[in-house]
XYZ file of C-alpha atoms in Angstrom:
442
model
C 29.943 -39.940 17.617
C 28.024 -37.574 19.512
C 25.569 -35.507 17.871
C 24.947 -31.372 18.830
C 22.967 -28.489 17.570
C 24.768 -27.354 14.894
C 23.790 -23.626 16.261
C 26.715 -24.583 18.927
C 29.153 -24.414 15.722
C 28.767 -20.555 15.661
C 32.031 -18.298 15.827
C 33.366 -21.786 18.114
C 36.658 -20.736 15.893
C 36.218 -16.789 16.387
C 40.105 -16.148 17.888
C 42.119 -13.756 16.155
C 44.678 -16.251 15.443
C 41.760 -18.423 13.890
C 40.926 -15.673 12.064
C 44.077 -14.905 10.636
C 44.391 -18.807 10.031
C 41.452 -18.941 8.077
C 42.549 -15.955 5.797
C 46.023 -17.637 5.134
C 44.066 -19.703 3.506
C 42.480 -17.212 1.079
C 46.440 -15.806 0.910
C 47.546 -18.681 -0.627
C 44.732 -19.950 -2.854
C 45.814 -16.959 -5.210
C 48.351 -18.970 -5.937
C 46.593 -21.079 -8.210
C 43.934 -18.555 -9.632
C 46.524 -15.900 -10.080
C 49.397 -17.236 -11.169
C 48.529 -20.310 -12.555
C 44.612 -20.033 -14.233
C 45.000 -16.654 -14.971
C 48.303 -14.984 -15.994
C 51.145 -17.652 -16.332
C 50.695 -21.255 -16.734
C 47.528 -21.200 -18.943
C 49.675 -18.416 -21.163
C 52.763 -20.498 -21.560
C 50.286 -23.944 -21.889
C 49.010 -21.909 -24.874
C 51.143 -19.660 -26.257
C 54.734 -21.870 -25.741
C 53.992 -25.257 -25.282
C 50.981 -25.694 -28.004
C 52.472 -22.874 -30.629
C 53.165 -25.348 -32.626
C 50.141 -28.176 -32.265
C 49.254 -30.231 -35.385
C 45.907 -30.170 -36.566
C 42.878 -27.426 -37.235
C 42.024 -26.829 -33.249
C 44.199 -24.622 -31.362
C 45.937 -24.565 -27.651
C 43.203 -22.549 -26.623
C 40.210 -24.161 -27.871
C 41.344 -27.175 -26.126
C 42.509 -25.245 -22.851
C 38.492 -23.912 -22.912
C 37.097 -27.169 -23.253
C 39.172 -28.532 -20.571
C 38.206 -26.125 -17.798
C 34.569 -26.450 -19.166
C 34.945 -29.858 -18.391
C 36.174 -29.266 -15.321
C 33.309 -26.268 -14.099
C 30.949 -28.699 -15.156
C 32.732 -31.757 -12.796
C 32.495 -29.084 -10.034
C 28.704 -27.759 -11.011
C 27.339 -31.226 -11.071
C 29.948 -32.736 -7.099
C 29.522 -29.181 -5.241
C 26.186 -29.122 -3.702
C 26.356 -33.055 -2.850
C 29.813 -32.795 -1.526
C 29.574 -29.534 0.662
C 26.555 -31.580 1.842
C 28.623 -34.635 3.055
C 31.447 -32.553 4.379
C 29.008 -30.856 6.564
C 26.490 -34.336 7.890
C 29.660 -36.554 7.568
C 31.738 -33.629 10.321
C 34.916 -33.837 7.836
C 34.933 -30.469 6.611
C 38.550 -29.370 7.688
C 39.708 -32.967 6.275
C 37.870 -32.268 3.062
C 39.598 -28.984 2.865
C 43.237 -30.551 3.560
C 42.815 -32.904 1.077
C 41.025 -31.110 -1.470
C 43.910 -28.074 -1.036
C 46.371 -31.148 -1.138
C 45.412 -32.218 -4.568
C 44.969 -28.537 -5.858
C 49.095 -27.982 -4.604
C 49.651 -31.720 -6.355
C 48.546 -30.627 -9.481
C 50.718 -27.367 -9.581
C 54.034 -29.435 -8.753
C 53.489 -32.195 -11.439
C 53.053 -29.162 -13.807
C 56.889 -28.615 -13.519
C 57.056 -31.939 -15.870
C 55.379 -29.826 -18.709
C 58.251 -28.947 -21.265
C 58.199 -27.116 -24.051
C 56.522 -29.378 -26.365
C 53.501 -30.345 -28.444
C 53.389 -33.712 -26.913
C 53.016 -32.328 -23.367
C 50.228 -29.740 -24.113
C 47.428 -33.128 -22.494
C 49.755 -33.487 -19.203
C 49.043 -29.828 -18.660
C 45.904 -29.322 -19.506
C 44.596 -32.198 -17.530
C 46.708 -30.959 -14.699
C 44.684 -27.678 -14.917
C 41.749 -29.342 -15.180
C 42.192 -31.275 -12.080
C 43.714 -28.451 -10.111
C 40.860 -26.291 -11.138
C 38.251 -28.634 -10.162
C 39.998 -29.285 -6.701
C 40.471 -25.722 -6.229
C 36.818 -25.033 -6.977
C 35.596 -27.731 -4.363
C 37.879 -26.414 -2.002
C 36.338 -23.395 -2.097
C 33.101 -24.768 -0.559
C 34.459 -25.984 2.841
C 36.680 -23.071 2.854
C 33.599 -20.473 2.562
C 31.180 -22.838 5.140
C 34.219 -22.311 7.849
C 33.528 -18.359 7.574
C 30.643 -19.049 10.350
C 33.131 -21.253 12.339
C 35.859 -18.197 12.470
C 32.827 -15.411 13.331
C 30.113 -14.374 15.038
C 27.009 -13.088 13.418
C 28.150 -9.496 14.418
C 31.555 -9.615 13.046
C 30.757 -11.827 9.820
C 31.092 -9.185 7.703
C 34.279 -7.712 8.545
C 35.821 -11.365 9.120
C 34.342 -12.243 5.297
C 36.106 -9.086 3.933
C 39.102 -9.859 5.519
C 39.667 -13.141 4.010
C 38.992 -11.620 -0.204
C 41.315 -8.615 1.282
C 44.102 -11.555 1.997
C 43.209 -13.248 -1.463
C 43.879 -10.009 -3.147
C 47.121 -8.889 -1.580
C 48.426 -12.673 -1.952
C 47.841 -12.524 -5.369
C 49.562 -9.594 -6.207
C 52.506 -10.212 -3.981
C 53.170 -13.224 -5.855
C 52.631 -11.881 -9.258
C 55.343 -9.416 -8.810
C 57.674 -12.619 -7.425
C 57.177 -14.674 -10.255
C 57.485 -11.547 -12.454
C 60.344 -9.890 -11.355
C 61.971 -12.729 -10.108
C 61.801 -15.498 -12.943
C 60.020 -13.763 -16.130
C 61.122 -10.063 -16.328
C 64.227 -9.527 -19.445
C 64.823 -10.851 -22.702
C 67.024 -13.130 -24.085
C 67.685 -16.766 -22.709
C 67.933 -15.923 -19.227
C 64.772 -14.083 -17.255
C 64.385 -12.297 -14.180
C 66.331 -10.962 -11.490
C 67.542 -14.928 -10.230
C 68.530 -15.677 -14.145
C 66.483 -18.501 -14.945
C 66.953 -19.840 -18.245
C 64.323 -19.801 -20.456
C 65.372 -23.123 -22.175
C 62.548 -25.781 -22.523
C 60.020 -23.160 -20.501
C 62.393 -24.140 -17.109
C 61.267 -20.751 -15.524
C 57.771 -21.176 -16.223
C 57.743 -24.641 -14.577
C 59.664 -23.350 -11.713
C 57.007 -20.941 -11.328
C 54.358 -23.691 -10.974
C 56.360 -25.094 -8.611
C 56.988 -21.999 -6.245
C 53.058 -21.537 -6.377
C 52.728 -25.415 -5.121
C 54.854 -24.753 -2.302
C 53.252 -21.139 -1.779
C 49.642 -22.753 -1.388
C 50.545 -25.692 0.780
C 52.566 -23.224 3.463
C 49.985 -20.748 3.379
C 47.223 -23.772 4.231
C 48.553 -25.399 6.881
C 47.193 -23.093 9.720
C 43.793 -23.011 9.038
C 44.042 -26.766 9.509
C 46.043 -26.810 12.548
C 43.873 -23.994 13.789
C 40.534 -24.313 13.519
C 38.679 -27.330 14.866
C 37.001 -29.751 12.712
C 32.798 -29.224 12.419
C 31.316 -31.804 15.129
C 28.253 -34.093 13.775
C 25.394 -32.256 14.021
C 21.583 -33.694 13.361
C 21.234 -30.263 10.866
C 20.636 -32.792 7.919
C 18.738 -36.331 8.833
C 20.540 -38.663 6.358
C 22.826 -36.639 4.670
C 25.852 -38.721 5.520
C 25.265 -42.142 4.699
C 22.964 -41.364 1.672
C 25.431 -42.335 -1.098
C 26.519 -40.440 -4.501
C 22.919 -41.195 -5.790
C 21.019 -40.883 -2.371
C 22.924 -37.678 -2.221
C 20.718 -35.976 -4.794
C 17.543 -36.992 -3.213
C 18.686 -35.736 0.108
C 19.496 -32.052 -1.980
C 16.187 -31.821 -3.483
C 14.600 -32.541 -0.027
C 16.225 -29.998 1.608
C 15.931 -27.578 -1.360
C 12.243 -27.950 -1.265
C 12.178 -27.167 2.332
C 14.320 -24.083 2.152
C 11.543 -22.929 -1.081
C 8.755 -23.751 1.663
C 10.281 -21.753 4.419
C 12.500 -19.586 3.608
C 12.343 -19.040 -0.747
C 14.808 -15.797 -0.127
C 17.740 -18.356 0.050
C 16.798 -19.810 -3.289
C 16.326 -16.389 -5.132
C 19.419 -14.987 -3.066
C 21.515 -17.723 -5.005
C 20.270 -16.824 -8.184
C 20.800 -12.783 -7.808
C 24.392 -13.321 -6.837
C 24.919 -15.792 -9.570
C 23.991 -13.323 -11.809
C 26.393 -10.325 -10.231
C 28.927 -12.012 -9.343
C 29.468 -13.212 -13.338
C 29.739 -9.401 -14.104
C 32.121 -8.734 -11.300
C 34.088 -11.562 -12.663
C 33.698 -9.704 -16.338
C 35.106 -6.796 -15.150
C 38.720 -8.640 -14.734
C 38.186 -10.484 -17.256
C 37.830 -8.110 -19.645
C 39.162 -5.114 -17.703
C 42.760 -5.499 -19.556
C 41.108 -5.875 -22.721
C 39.236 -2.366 -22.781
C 42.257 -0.934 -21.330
C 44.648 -1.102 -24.429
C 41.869 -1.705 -27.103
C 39.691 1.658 -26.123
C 41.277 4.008 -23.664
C 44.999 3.447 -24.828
C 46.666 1.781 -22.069
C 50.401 0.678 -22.872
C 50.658 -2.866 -22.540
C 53.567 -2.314 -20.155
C 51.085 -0.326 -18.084
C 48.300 -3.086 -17.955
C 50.090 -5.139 -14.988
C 50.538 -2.273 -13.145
C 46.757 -1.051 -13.613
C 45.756 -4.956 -12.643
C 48.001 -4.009 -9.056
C 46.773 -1.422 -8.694
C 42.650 -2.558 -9.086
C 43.199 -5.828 -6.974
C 44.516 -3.557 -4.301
C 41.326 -0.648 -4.352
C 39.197 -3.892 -4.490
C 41.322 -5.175 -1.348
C 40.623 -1.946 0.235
C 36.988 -2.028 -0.465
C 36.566 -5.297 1.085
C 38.207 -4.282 4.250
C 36.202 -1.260 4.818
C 33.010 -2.640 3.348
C 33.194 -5.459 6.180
C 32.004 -2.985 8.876
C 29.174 -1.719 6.778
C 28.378 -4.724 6.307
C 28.314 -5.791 9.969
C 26.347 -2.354 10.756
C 23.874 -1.952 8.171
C 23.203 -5.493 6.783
C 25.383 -7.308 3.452
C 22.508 -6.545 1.365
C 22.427 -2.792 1.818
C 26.279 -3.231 0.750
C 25.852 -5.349 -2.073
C 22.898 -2.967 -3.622
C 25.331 0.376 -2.933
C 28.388 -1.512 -4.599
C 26.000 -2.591 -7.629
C 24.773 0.751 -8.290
C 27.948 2.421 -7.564
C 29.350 0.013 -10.315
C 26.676 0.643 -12.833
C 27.425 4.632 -12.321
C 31.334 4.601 -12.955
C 30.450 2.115 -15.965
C 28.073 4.535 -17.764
C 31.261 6.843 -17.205
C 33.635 5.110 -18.751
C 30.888 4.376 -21.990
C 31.865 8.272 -22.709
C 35.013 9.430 -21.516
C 37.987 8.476 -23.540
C 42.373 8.506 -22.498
C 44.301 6.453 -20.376
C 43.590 8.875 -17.119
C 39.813 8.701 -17.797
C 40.101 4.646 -17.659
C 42.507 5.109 -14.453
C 39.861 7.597 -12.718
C 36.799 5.429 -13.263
C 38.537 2.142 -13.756
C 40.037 2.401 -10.120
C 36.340 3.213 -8.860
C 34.789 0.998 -10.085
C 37.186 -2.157 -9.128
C 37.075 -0.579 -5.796
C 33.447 -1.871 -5.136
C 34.214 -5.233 -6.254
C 35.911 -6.855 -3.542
C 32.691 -5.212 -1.172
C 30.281 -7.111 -3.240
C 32.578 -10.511 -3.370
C 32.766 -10.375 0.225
C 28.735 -9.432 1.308
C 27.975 -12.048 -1.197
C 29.541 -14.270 0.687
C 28.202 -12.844 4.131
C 25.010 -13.030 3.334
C 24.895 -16.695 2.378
C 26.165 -17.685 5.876
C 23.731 -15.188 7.645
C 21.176 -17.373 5.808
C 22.456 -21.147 6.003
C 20.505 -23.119 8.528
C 23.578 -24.046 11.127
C 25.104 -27.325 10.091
C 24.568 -26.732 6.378
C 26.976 -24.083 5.218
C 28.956 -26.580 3.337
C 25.709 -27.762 1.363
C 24.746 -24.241 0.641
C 28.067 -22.899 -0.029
C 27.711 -25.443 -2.942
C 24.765 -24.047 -4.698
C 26.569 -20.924 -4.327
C 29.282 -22.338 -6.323
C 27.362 -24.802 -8.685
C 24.585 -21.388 -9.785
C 27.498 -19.795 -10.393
C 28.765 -21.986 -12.424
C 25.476 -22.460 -14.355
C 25.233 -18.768 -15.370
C 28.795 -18.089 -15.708
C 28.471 -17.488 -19.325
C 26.258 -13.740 -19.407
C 29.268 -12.004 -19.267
C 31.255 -13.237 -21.773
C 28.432 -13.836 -24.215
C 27.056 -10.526 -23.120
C 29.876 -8.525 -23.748
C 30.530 -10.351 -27.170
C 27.275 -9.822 -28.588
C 27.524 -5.778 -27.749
C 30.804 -5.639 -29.544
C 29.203 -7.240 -32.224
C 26.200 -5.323 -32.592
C 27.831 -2.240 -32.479
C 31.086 -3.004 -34.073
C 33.216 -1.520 -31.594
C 34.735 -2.961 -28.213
C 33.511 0.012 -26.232
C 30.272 -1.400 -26.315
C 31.160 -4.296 -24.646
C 30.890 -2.173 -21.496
C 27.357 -2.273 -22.082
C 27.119 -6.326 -21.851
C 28.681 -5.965 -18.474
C 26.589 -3.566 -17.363
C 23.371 -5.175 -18.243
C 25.087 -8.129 -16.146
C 25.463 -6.217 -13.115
C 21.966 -4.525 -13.536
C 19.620 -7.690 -13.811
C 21.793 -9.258 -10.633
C 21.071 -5.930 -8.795
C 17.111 -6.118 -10.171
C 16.877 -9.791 -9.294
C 18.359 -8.980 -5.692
C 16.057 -5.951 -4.583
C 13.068 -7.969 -3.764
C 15.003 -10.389 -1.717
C 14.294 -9.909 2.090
C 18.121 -8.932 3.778
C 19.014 -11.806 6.407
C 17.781 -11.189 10.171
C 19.334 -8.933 12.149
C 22.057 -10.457 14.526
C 20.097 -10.129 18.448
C 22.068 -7.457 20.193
């Protein structure tokens, strides 16, 4: 196979239908984080199917452990593997199959009943979707420079969390209103009975068939990366050899270019408190400002579309000014509607500042993400885009512990704000000394 500069790989993708290919993509991936990891399966894995588990350890504990086991399959594979899909030119293939196992995974969990006995078939089938979903994230993110040019990689970047937002939501409000919504044995407007957790599993399923339509075009439309000599050895180095080739090439990028390395770690770092502020978003809502629970879905809508938004418009500031500029305004913006909502008090209050502060979010997802490919030497996206994944992984526990240990201290779950916040802070302070990537030549 003929070898090119991988610099040739740039925006070679760049159509508009490409474009919109690509974000399909992102479209239907919510249907796994959303609906399945998030706010349905892992609920009724827990809450229905191991209610009534034998034994001193609960649904949940075992339902962490599992997805710990599977973040730390992914942090240990994802650098080595976004290596090989890069040297080895099978980057689209690794996403079809990868996406292909994910949508696997969420059809054999219609075969979870409601019963003890099945609580292992679904949790491994989490486990495995979730680590397939995570790796698919890394050739997904490398194709962002096949699908833009360096002056439109911002704006193309925020387009494709935009489309992961909206998805999500849209789908939500399918599943909710059309198979969980009621009481009594039959749910939602179709009528699905509730009887051995039937509407739950047809949920999984509808999210299976949601992902796989939704990921077809980007692999019908966007060409697969050509072998490039970007990284001597890379694809015939083995699992083992792998490693070797990794540190090599991360002891290059320290010697020439150490912004990459502390770029990695900064966003690490921020993007576990952006991921706090979902995670414990709902929490805060009911437990300190007074949110109705009935109001808390509506209030998760209604951020995931602000932080949509955000992304969208962010995407030309980023192309104009630079991602880091972005990612440093978002931060700080952040870090001033938090201190807000440390002293106001009321559901409106949390609305107000709530709304503003989700509404930088999606910017700072998105830049992230920018940034990173306005860094990668051409031809290693795929290897990068791992770090970005596996450092994230590594740190991925600041914001949870953080905002634990606040509510502790001070005995109230207000405080917890403050966990996030120092989160978001040391990311931003870790980031500020980091040289923004080059320019694009005009």
């Amino acid at each position: 196979m003929t070898e090119v500069d991988a610099r040739g790989t740039i925006g070679d993708a760049a159509g508009r239908g490409q474009i919109a290919a690509w974000g399909l993509w992102d479209w239907g991936s919510s249907a796994f984080h959303a609906v399945i990891l998030t706010f349905v399966f892992s609920v009724y894995l827990t809450d229905t199917v191991g209610d009534d588990l034998p034994g001193g350890i609960s649904a949940s504990a075992w339902l962490g452990w599992s997805l710990g086991i599977a973040g730390l399959v992914v942090a240990l594979t994802a650098p080595i593997s976004g290596q090989w899909f890069d040297a080895a030119a099978k980057r689209k293939r690794s996403l079809g199959v990868l996406t292909a196992l994910n949508v696997l995974a969420m059809a054999g969990m219609f075969f979870v009943h409601d019963d003890y006995h099945d609580l292992w078939l679904g949790l491994a089938l989490l486990a495995f979707g979730s680590a397939a979903f995570e790796l698919a994230n890394v050739p997904y993110n490398a194709m962002l420079r096949q699908v833009s040019t360096p002056e439109t990689v911002g704006r193309v970047s925020g387009f494709g969390w935009a489309m992961g937002y909206f998805g999500g939501i849209f789908l939500l409000l399918i599943c909710y209103f059309g198979f969980i919504s009621g009481k009594g044995d039959n749910r939602g407007l179709l009528g699905i009975p509730t009887d051995d957790g039937l509407n739950i599993r047809l949920v999984a399923v509808l999210a299976a068939v949601w992902f796989a339509g939704f990921a077809l075009p980007v692999l019908f439309s966007v060409p697969e990366l050509p072998r490039t000599a970007a990284d001597p050895g890379a694809a015939s180095a083995g699992f083992f050899g792998s490693y070797r080739v990794l540190w090599r090439d991360l002891r290059e990028l320290w010697d020439v270019d150490r912004r990459t390395v502390w770029f990695l770690l900064a966003s690490a770092v921020f993007r576990d408190g952006l991921a706090g502020v979902f995670t414990f978003g709902a929490v805060l809502a009911v437990r300190v400002y007074g949110i109705e629970d009935s109001d808390v879905l509506l209030f998760g809508v209604a951020a995931n579309v602000v932080a949509a938004l955000g992304a969208i418009v962010a995407g030309r500031f980023d192309d104009r000014v630079g991602p880091k500029a972005v990612i440093v305004a978002s931060l700080a913006a952040m870090l001033v509607c938090g201190l807000a909502l440390l002293v106001v008090s009321g559901p409106l209050m949390f609305w107000v500042f709530g709304l503003l502060l989700t509404i930088f979010v999606g910017p700072a997802q998105a830049s992230a993400r920018s940034f990173l490919v306005r860094l990668a030497p051409p031809g290693r996206e795929g290897q990068l885009f791992g770090l970005y994944t596996t450092t994230g992984r590594a740190v991925s526990f600041l914001a949870p512990a953080l905002f634990g240990l606040f509510v502790w201290a001070f005995d109230t779950d207000r405080a917890g704000i403050v966990g996030l916040l120092v989160v978001l802070a040391a990311g931003l302070a870790v980031l500020l000394p980091v040289r923004p990537p080059d320019a694009p030549a005009s």
